[in-house]
PDB file of C-alpha atoms in Angstrom:
ATOM      1  CA  UNK G  25       0.085  -0.097  -0.141  1.00  0.00           C
ATOM      2  CA  UNK G  26       3.235   2.148   0.698  1.00  0.00           C
ATOM      3  CA  UNK G  27       4.393   2.145  -2.373  1.00  0.00           C
ATOM      4  CA  UNK G  28       1.364   2.459  -4.873  1.00  0.00           C
ATOM      5  CA  UNK G  29       1.647   6.269  -2.609  1.00  0.00           C
ATOM      6  CA  UNK G  30       5.592   6.608  -3.136  1.00  0.00           C
ATOM      7  CA  UNK G  31       4.481   6.078  -7.674  1.00  0.00           C
ATOM      8  CA  UNK G  32       1.911   8.587  -7.329  1.00  0.00           C
ATOM      9  CA  UNK G  33       4.261  10.971  -5.036  1.00  0.00           C
ATOM     10  CA  UNK G  34       6.405  10.946  -7.831  1.00  0.00           C
ATOM     11  CA  UNK G  35       4.580  10.768 -11.116  1.00  0.00           C
ATOM     12  CA  UNK G  36       2.830  14.294  -9.530  1.00  0.00           C
ATOM     13  CA  UNK G  37       5.498  15.363  -8.912  1.00  0.00           C
ATOM     14  CA  UNK G  38       7.694  15.037 -12.320  1.00  0.00           C
ATOM     15  CA  UNK G  39       4.102  15.831 -13.738  1.00  0.00           C
ATOM     16  CA  UNK G  40       4.307  19.191 -11.895  1.00  0.00           C
ATOM     17  CA  UNK G  41       8.286  19.477 -13.495  1.00  0.00           C
ATOM     18  CA  UNK G  42       6.979  18.947 -17.202  1.00  0.00           C
ATOM     19  CA  UNK G  43       4.319  21.941 -16.452  1.00  0.00           C
ATOM     20  CA  UNK G  44       6.802  23.841 -15.503  1.00  0.00           C
ATOM     21  CA  UNK G  45       8.930  23.599 -18.198  1.00  0.00           C
ATOM     22  CA  UNK G  46       6.455  24.065 -20.855  1.00  0.00           C
ATOM     23  CA  UNK G  47       6.350  27.769 -19.066  1.00  0.00           C
ATOM     24  CA  UNK G  48       9.115  28.360 -18.638  1.00  0.00           C
ATOM     25  CA  UNK G  49       9.787  28.335 -22.209  1.00  0.00           C
ATOM     26  CA  UNK G  50       9.942  31.916 -23.448  1.00  0.00           C
ATOM     27  CA  UNK G  51       7.949  33.103 -26.731  1.00  0.00           C
ATOM     28  CA  UNK G  52      10.522  34.048 -29.094  1.00  0.00           C
ATOM     29  CA  UNK G  53      11.452  30.058 -28.829  1.00  0.00           C
ATOM     30  CA  UNK G  54       7.376  29.466 -29.011  1.00  0.00           C
ATOM     31  CA  UNK G  55       7.093  30.991 -32.120  1.00  0.00           C
ATOM     32  CA  UNK G  56      10.331  29.773 -33.659  1.00  0.00           C
ATOM     33  CA  UNK G  57       9.498  26.259 -32.639  1.00  0.00           C
ATOM     34  CA  UNK G  58       6.162  27.037 -34.600  1.00  0.00           C
ATOM     35  CA  UNK G  59       7.212  28.439 -37.404  1.00  0.00           C
ATOM     36  CA  UNK G  60       9.914  25.762 -37.629  1.00  0.00           C
ATOM     37  CA  UNK G  61       7.115  23.227 -37.700  1.00  0.00           C
ATOM     38  CA  UNK G  62       5.094  25.068 -40.549  1.00  0.00           C
ATOM     39  CA  UNK G  63       8.121  25.281 -43.127  1.00  0.00           C
ATOM     40  CA  UNK G  64       8.542  21.574 -42.266  1.00  0.00           C
ATOM     41  CA  UNK G  65       4.970  20.417 -42.787  1.00  0.00           C
ATOM     42  CA  UNK G  66       5.219  22.414 -45.265  1.00  0.00           C
ATOM     43  CA  UNK G  67       8.783  20.854 -46.770  1.00  0.00           C
ATOM     44  CA  UNK G  68       7.589  17.690 -46.276  1.00  0.00           C
ATOM     45  CA  UNK G  69       4.065  18.144 -47.454  1.00  0.00           C
ATOM     46  CA  UNK G  70       3.091  15.906 -50.443  1.00  0.00           C
ATOM     47  CA  UNK G  71       2.526  16.652 -54.021  1.00  0.00           C
ATOM     48  CA  UNK G  72      -1.255  17.586 -54.411  1.00  0.00           C
ATOM     49  CA  UNK G  73      -3.526  16.527 -57.308  1.00  0.00           C
ATOM     50  CA  UNK G  74      -5.910  19.334 -57.393  1.00  0.00           C
ATOM     51  CA  UNK G  75      -5.326  23.178 -57.848  1.00  0.00           C
ATOM     52  CA  UNK G  76      -6.352  24.306 -54.275  1.00  0.00           C
ATOM     53  CA  UNK G  77      -3.691  26.345 -52.597  1.00  0.00           C
ATOM     54  CA  UNK G  78      -2.796  25.381 -48.725  1.00  0.00           C
ATOM     55  CA  UNK G  79      -1.901  28.164 -46.606  1.00  0.00           C
ATOM     56  CA  UNK G  80      -0.470  28.914 -43.777  1.00  0.00           C
ATOM     57  CA  UNK G  81      -0.207  32.731 -41.339  1.00  0.00           C
ATOM     58  CA  UNK G  82       2.905  33.548 -39.361  1.00  0.00           C
ATOM     59  CA  UNK G  83       3.028  37.042 -37.536  1.00  0.00           C
ATOM     60  CA  UNK G  84       5.218  40.041 -37.709  1.00  0.00           C
ATOM     61  CA  UNK G  85       6.794  38.785 -34.680  1.00  0.00           C
ATOM     62  CA  UNK G  86       7.235  34.620 -34.944  1.00  0.00           C
ATOM     63  CA  UNK G  87       8.776  35.844 -38.088  1.00  0.00           C
ATOM     64  CA  UNK G  88      11.523  38.117 -36.174  1.00  0.00           C
ATOM     65  CA  UNK G  89      12.032  35.485 -34.313  1.00  0.00           C
ATOM     66  CA  UNK G  90      12.590  33.332 -36.851  1.00  0.00           C
ATOM     67  CA  UNK G  91      14.656  35.092 -38.281  1.00  0.00           C
ATOM     68  CA  UNK G  92      16.771  36.283 -34.782  1.00  0.00           C
ATOM     69  CA  UNK G  93      16.912  32.864 -34.521  1.00  0.00           C
ATOM     70  CA  UNK G  94      18.346  31.850 -38.264  1.00  0.00           C
ATOM     71  CA  UNK G  95      20.668  34.529 -37.853  1.00  0.00           C
ATOM     72  CA  UNK G  96      22.675  33.208 -34.012  1.00  0.00           C
ATOM     73  CA  UNK G  97      22.452  29.527 -35.842  1.00  0.00           C
ATOM     74  CA  UNK G  98      25.095  30.672 -38.283  1.00  0.00           C
ATOM     75  CA  UNK G  99      28.712  30.900 -37.471  1.00  0.00           C
ATOM     76  CA  UNK G 100      29.809  33.327 -39.291  1.00  0.00           C
ATOM     77  CA  UNK G 101      26.156  35.942 -40.142  1.00  0.00           C
ATOM     78  CA  UNK G 102      26.518  37.533 -42.879  1.00  0.00           C
ATOM     79  CA  UNK G 103      24.294  40.692 -40.958  1.00  0.00           C
ATOM     80  CA  UNK G 104      23.995  41.219 -37.482  1.00  0.00           C
ATOM     81  CA  UNK G 105      20.298  42.004 -37.173  1.00  0.00           C
ATOM     82  CA  UNK G 106      17.522  42.083 -39.211  1.00  0.00           C
ATOM     83  CA  UNK G 107      13.813  42.840 -38.091  1.00  0.00           C
ATOM     84  CA  UNK G 108      10.839  42.992 -40.605  1.00  0.00           C
ATOM     85  CA  UNK G 109       7.849  45.037 -40.036  1.00  0.00           C
ATOM     86  CA  UNK G 110       4.687  43.967 -42.636  1.00  0.00           C
ATOM     87  CA  UNK G 111       2.337  46.155 -43.778  1.00  0.00           C
ATOM     88  CA  UNK G 112      -0.537  46.170 -45.992  1.00  0.00           C
ATOM     89  CA  UNK G 113      -0.914  44.829 -49.402  1.00  0.00           C
ATOM     90  CA  UNK G 114       2.747  43.574 -49.598  1.00  0.00           C
ATOM     91  CA  UNK G 115       4.152  46.394 -48.662  1.00  0.00           C
ATOM     92  CA  UNK G 116       7.164  45.612 -45.660  1.00  0.00           C
ATOM     93  CA  UNK G 117       9.777  48.280 -43.422  1.00  0.00           C
ATOM     94  CA  UNK G 118      12.380  46.904 -41.881  1.00  0.00           C
ATOM     95  CA  UNK G 119      16.159  47.263 -39.850  1.00  0.00           C
ATOM     96  CA  UNK G 120      19.340  44.961 -40.925  1.00  0.00           C
ATOM     97  CA  UNK G 121      22.839  45.876 -39.868  1.00  0.00           C
ATOM     98  CA  UNK G 122      25.929  45.190 -40.218  1.00  0.00           C
ATOM     99  CA  UNK G 123      29.373  45.253 -39.159  1.00  0.00           C
ATOM    100  CA  UNK G 124      31.366  47.761 -40.793  1.00  0.00           C
ATOM    101  CA  UNK G 125      34.682  46.698 -38.953  1.00  0.00           C
ATOM    102  CA  UNK G 126      34.148  42.799 -39.223  1.00  0.00           C
ATOM    103  CA  UNK G 127      33.694  43.759 -42.849  1.00  0.00           C
ATOM    104  CA  UNK G 128      36.555  46.306 -43.254  1.00  0.00           C
ATOM    105  CA  UNK G 129      33.850  48.737 -44.763  1.00  0.00           C
ATOM    106  CA  UNK G 130      33.602  51.463 -41.365  1.00  0.00           C
ATOM    107  CA  UNK G 131      36.595  53.785 -42.593  1.00  0.00           C
ATOM    108  CA  UNK G 132      34.823  53.955 -46.445  1.00  0.00           C
ATOM    109  CA  UNK G 133      31.108  53.950 -44.802  1.00  0.00           C
ATOM    110  CA  UNK G 134      31.088  54.327 -40.491  1.00  0.00           C
ATOM    111  CA  UNK G 135      31.052  52.109 -37.966  1.00  0.00           C
ATOM    112  CA  UNK G 136      27.492  50.197 -37.724  1.00  0.00           C
ATOM    113  CA  UNK G 137      25.644  49.995 -40.702  1.00  0.00           C
ATOM    114  CA  UNK G 138      22.059  50.515 -39.735  1.00  0.00           C
ATOM    115  CA  UNK G 139      19.956  50.305 -43.000  1.00  0.00           C
ATOM    116  CA  UNK G 140      16.424  50.966 -42.702  1.00  0.00           C
ATOM    117  CA  UNK G 141      13.988  50.097 -46.009  1.00  0.00           C
ATOM    118  CA  UNK G 142      10.889  50.446 -47.282  1.00  0.00           C
ATOM    119  CA  UNK G 143       9.676  47.917 -50.172  1.00  0.00           C
ATOM    120  CA  UNK G 144       7.065  45.857 -51.830  1.00  0.00           C
ATOM    121  CA  UNK G 145       7.731  42.165 -51.243  1.00  0.00           C
ATOM    122  CA  UNK G 146       6.333  39.972 -54.524  1.00  0.00           C
ATOM    123  CA  UNK G 147       6.877  36.587 -54.515  1.00  0.00           C
ATOM    124  CA  UNK G 148       5.783  34.127 -57.843  1.00  0.00           C
ATOM    125  CA  UNK G 149       6.837  30.459 -58.361  1.00  0.00           C
ATOM    126  CA  UNK G 150       8.602  29.625 -55.825  1.00  0.00           C
ATOM    127  CA  UNK G 151      10.661  32.182 -55.216  1.00  0.00           C
ATOM    128  CA  UNK G 152      10.922  36.214 -53.850  1.00  0.00           C
ATOM    129  CA  UNK G 153      12.445  39.877 -53.954  1.00  0.00           C
ATOM    130  CA  UNK G 154      11.618  43.197 -51.980  1.00  0.00           C
ATOM    131  CA  UNK G 155      11.413  45.883 -54.722  1.00  0.00           C
ATOM    132  CA  UNK G 156      12.467  49.372 -52.393  1.00  0.00           C
ATOM    133  CA  UNK G 157      10.997  52.314 -52.035  1.00  0.00           C
ATOM    134  CA  UNK G 158      13.416  53.827 -50.319  1.00  0.00           C
ATOM    135  CA  UNK G 159      16.729  53.459 -47.941  1.00  0.00           C
ATOM    136  CA  UNK G 160      17.995  55.302 -45.603  1.00  0.00           C
ATOM    137  CA  UNK G 161      22.084  54.260 -44.340  1.00  0.00           C
ATOM    138  CA  UNK G 162      22.038  55.400 -40.573  1.00  0.00           C
ATOM    139  CA  UNK G 163      19.726  58.151 -40.883  1.00  0.00           C
ATOM    140  CA  UNK G 164      20.508  59.213 -44.624  1.00  0.00           C
ATOM    141  CA  UNK G 165      18.686  58.244 -47.736  1.00  0.00           C
ATOM    142  CA  UNK G 166      20.819  56.720 -49.882  1.00  0.00           C
ATOM    143  CA  UNK G 167      20.757  54.634 -53.717  1.00  0.00           C
ATOM    144  CA  UNK G 168      19.846  50.744 -53.420  1.00  0.00           C
ATOM    145  CA  UNK G 169      23.488  50.261 -54.696  1.00  0.00           C
ATOM    146  CA  UNK G 170      24.702  51.314 -51.789  1.00  0.00           C
ATOM    147  CA  UNK G 171      23.709  48.095 -49.749  1.00  0.00           C
ATOM    148  CA  UNK G 172      24.880  45.784 -52.839  1.00  0.00           C
ATOM    149  CA  UNK G 173      28.061  47.113 -52.112  1.00  0.00           C
ATOM    150  CA  UNK G 174      27.986  46.010 -48.738  1.00  0.00           C
ATOM    151  CA  UNK G 175      26.424  42.473 -49.114  1.00  0.00           C
ATOM    152  CA  UNK G 176      28.757  41.910 -52.140  1.00  0.00           C
ATOM    153  CA  UNK G 177      31.560  43.364 -49.389  1.00  0.00           C
ATOM    154  CA  UNK G 178      30.186  41.057 -46.701  1.00  0.00           C
ATOM    155  CA  UNK G 179      30.416  37.903 -49.769  1.00  0.00           C
ATOM    156  CA  UNK G 180      33.687  37.896 -50.071  1.00  0.00           C
ATOM    157  CA  UNK G 181      34.621  37.945 -47.098  1.00  0.00           C
ATOM    158  CA  UNK G 182      32.350  35.352 -45.380  1.00  0.00           C
ATOM    159  CA  UNK G 183      33.493  33.381 -49.421  1.00  0.00           C
ATOM    160  CA  UNK G 184      29.379  32.995 -50.458  1.00  0.00           C
ATOM    161  CA  UNK G 185      28.023  34.067 -53.543  1.00  0.00           C
ATOM    162  CA  UNK G 186      26.397  37.445 -53.569  1.00  0.00           C
ATOM    163  CA  UNK G 187      23.202  38.346 -55.928  1.00  0.00           C
ATOM    164  CA  UNK G 188      21.897  41.861 -55.626  1.00  0.00           C
ATOM    165  CA  UNK G 189      19.117  43.198 -53.804  1.00  0.00           C
ATOM    166  CA  UNK G 190      16.631  42.773 -57.113  1.00  0.00           C
ATOM    167  CA  UNK G 191      17.350  39.729 -57.759  1.00  0.00           C
ATOM    168  CA  UNK G 192      15.211  36.999 -57.103  1.00  0.00           C
ATOM    169  CA  UNK G 193      15.855  34.541 -53.866  1.00  0.00           C
ATOM    170  CA  UNK G 194      14.575  31.026 -53.679  1.00  0.00           C
ATOM    171  CA  UNK G 195      11.330  30.357 -51.134  1.00  0.00           C
ATOM    172  CA  UNK G 196      12.121  27.549 -48.306  1.00  0.00           C
ATOM    173  CA  UNK G 197      11.401  25.034 -49.875  1.00  0.00           C
ATOM    174  CA  UNK G 198       7.305  23.899 -50.793  1.00  0.00           C
ATOM    175  CA  UNK G 199       6.373  27.234 -50.418  1.00  0.00           C
ATOM    176  CA  UNK G 200       4.712  28.906 -53.789  1.00  0.00           C
ATOM    177  CA  UNK G 201       3.887  32.509 -53.054  1.00  0.00           C
ATOM    178  CA  UNK G 202       4.157  34.618 -49.909  1.00  0.00           C
ATOM    179  CA  UNK G 203       1.330  37.475 -49.220  1.00  0.00           C
ATOM    180  CA  UNK G 204       1.727  40.692 -46.605  1.00  0.00           C
ATOM    181  CA  UNK G 205      -0.479  41.910 -44.756  1.00  0.00           C
ATOM    182  CA  UNK G 206      -0.736  43.612 -42.379  1.00  0.00           C
ATOM    183  CA  UNK G 207       1.861  42.121 -39.191  1.00  0.00           C
ATOM    184  CA  UNK G 208       1.130  38.765 -40.865  1.00  0.00           C
ATOM    185  CA  UNK G 209       2.132  37.289 -44.301  1.00  0.00           C
ATOM    186  CA  UNK G 210       0.296  33.950 -45.214  1.00  0.00           C
ATOM    187  CA  UNK G 211       2.120  31.991 -47.011  1.00  0.00           C
ATOM    188  CA  UNK G 212       0.652  28.906 -49.759  1.00  0.00           C
ATOM    189  CA  UNK G 213       2.016  26.099 -50.784  1.00  0.00           C
TER     190      UNK G 213
END
């Protein structure tokens, strides 16, 4: 009889610990896990015979948490940080930060390279790009070629391939297109 009593106490203790651990996961971690799950589900989705698209929603907070997570996973990230604001009608606004010293650009540009951008997000056939409407470097309006130059320089430093701002980039596997709404992105697959 005493043995059963101890087993229940242990079980209750373990359950309480599990509940505490689940509750201890912060919101950013939950957001990252959600986006990873969505991307994995889309990538593993079997081909469909009908023409109807499926969709999944990702909030602005979830997207920014995922971007931060991906940048943290890179051993040598090209940029230090990237945040986006999702606006209506496929418009986006954001901020991307580079370390000029790491790119040997501090004497040419400045120590901190903070680009603020606004643009229209375009996607089709599994690829996407942003048509810039405005671009500022540390508060000063600049041409998109300045950002292209910084990205190209980063590619040289990290021995990766570089392409321009206006190029089309492949979306994660399985995603056909993305529609941007205020604080929300809809992934169609």
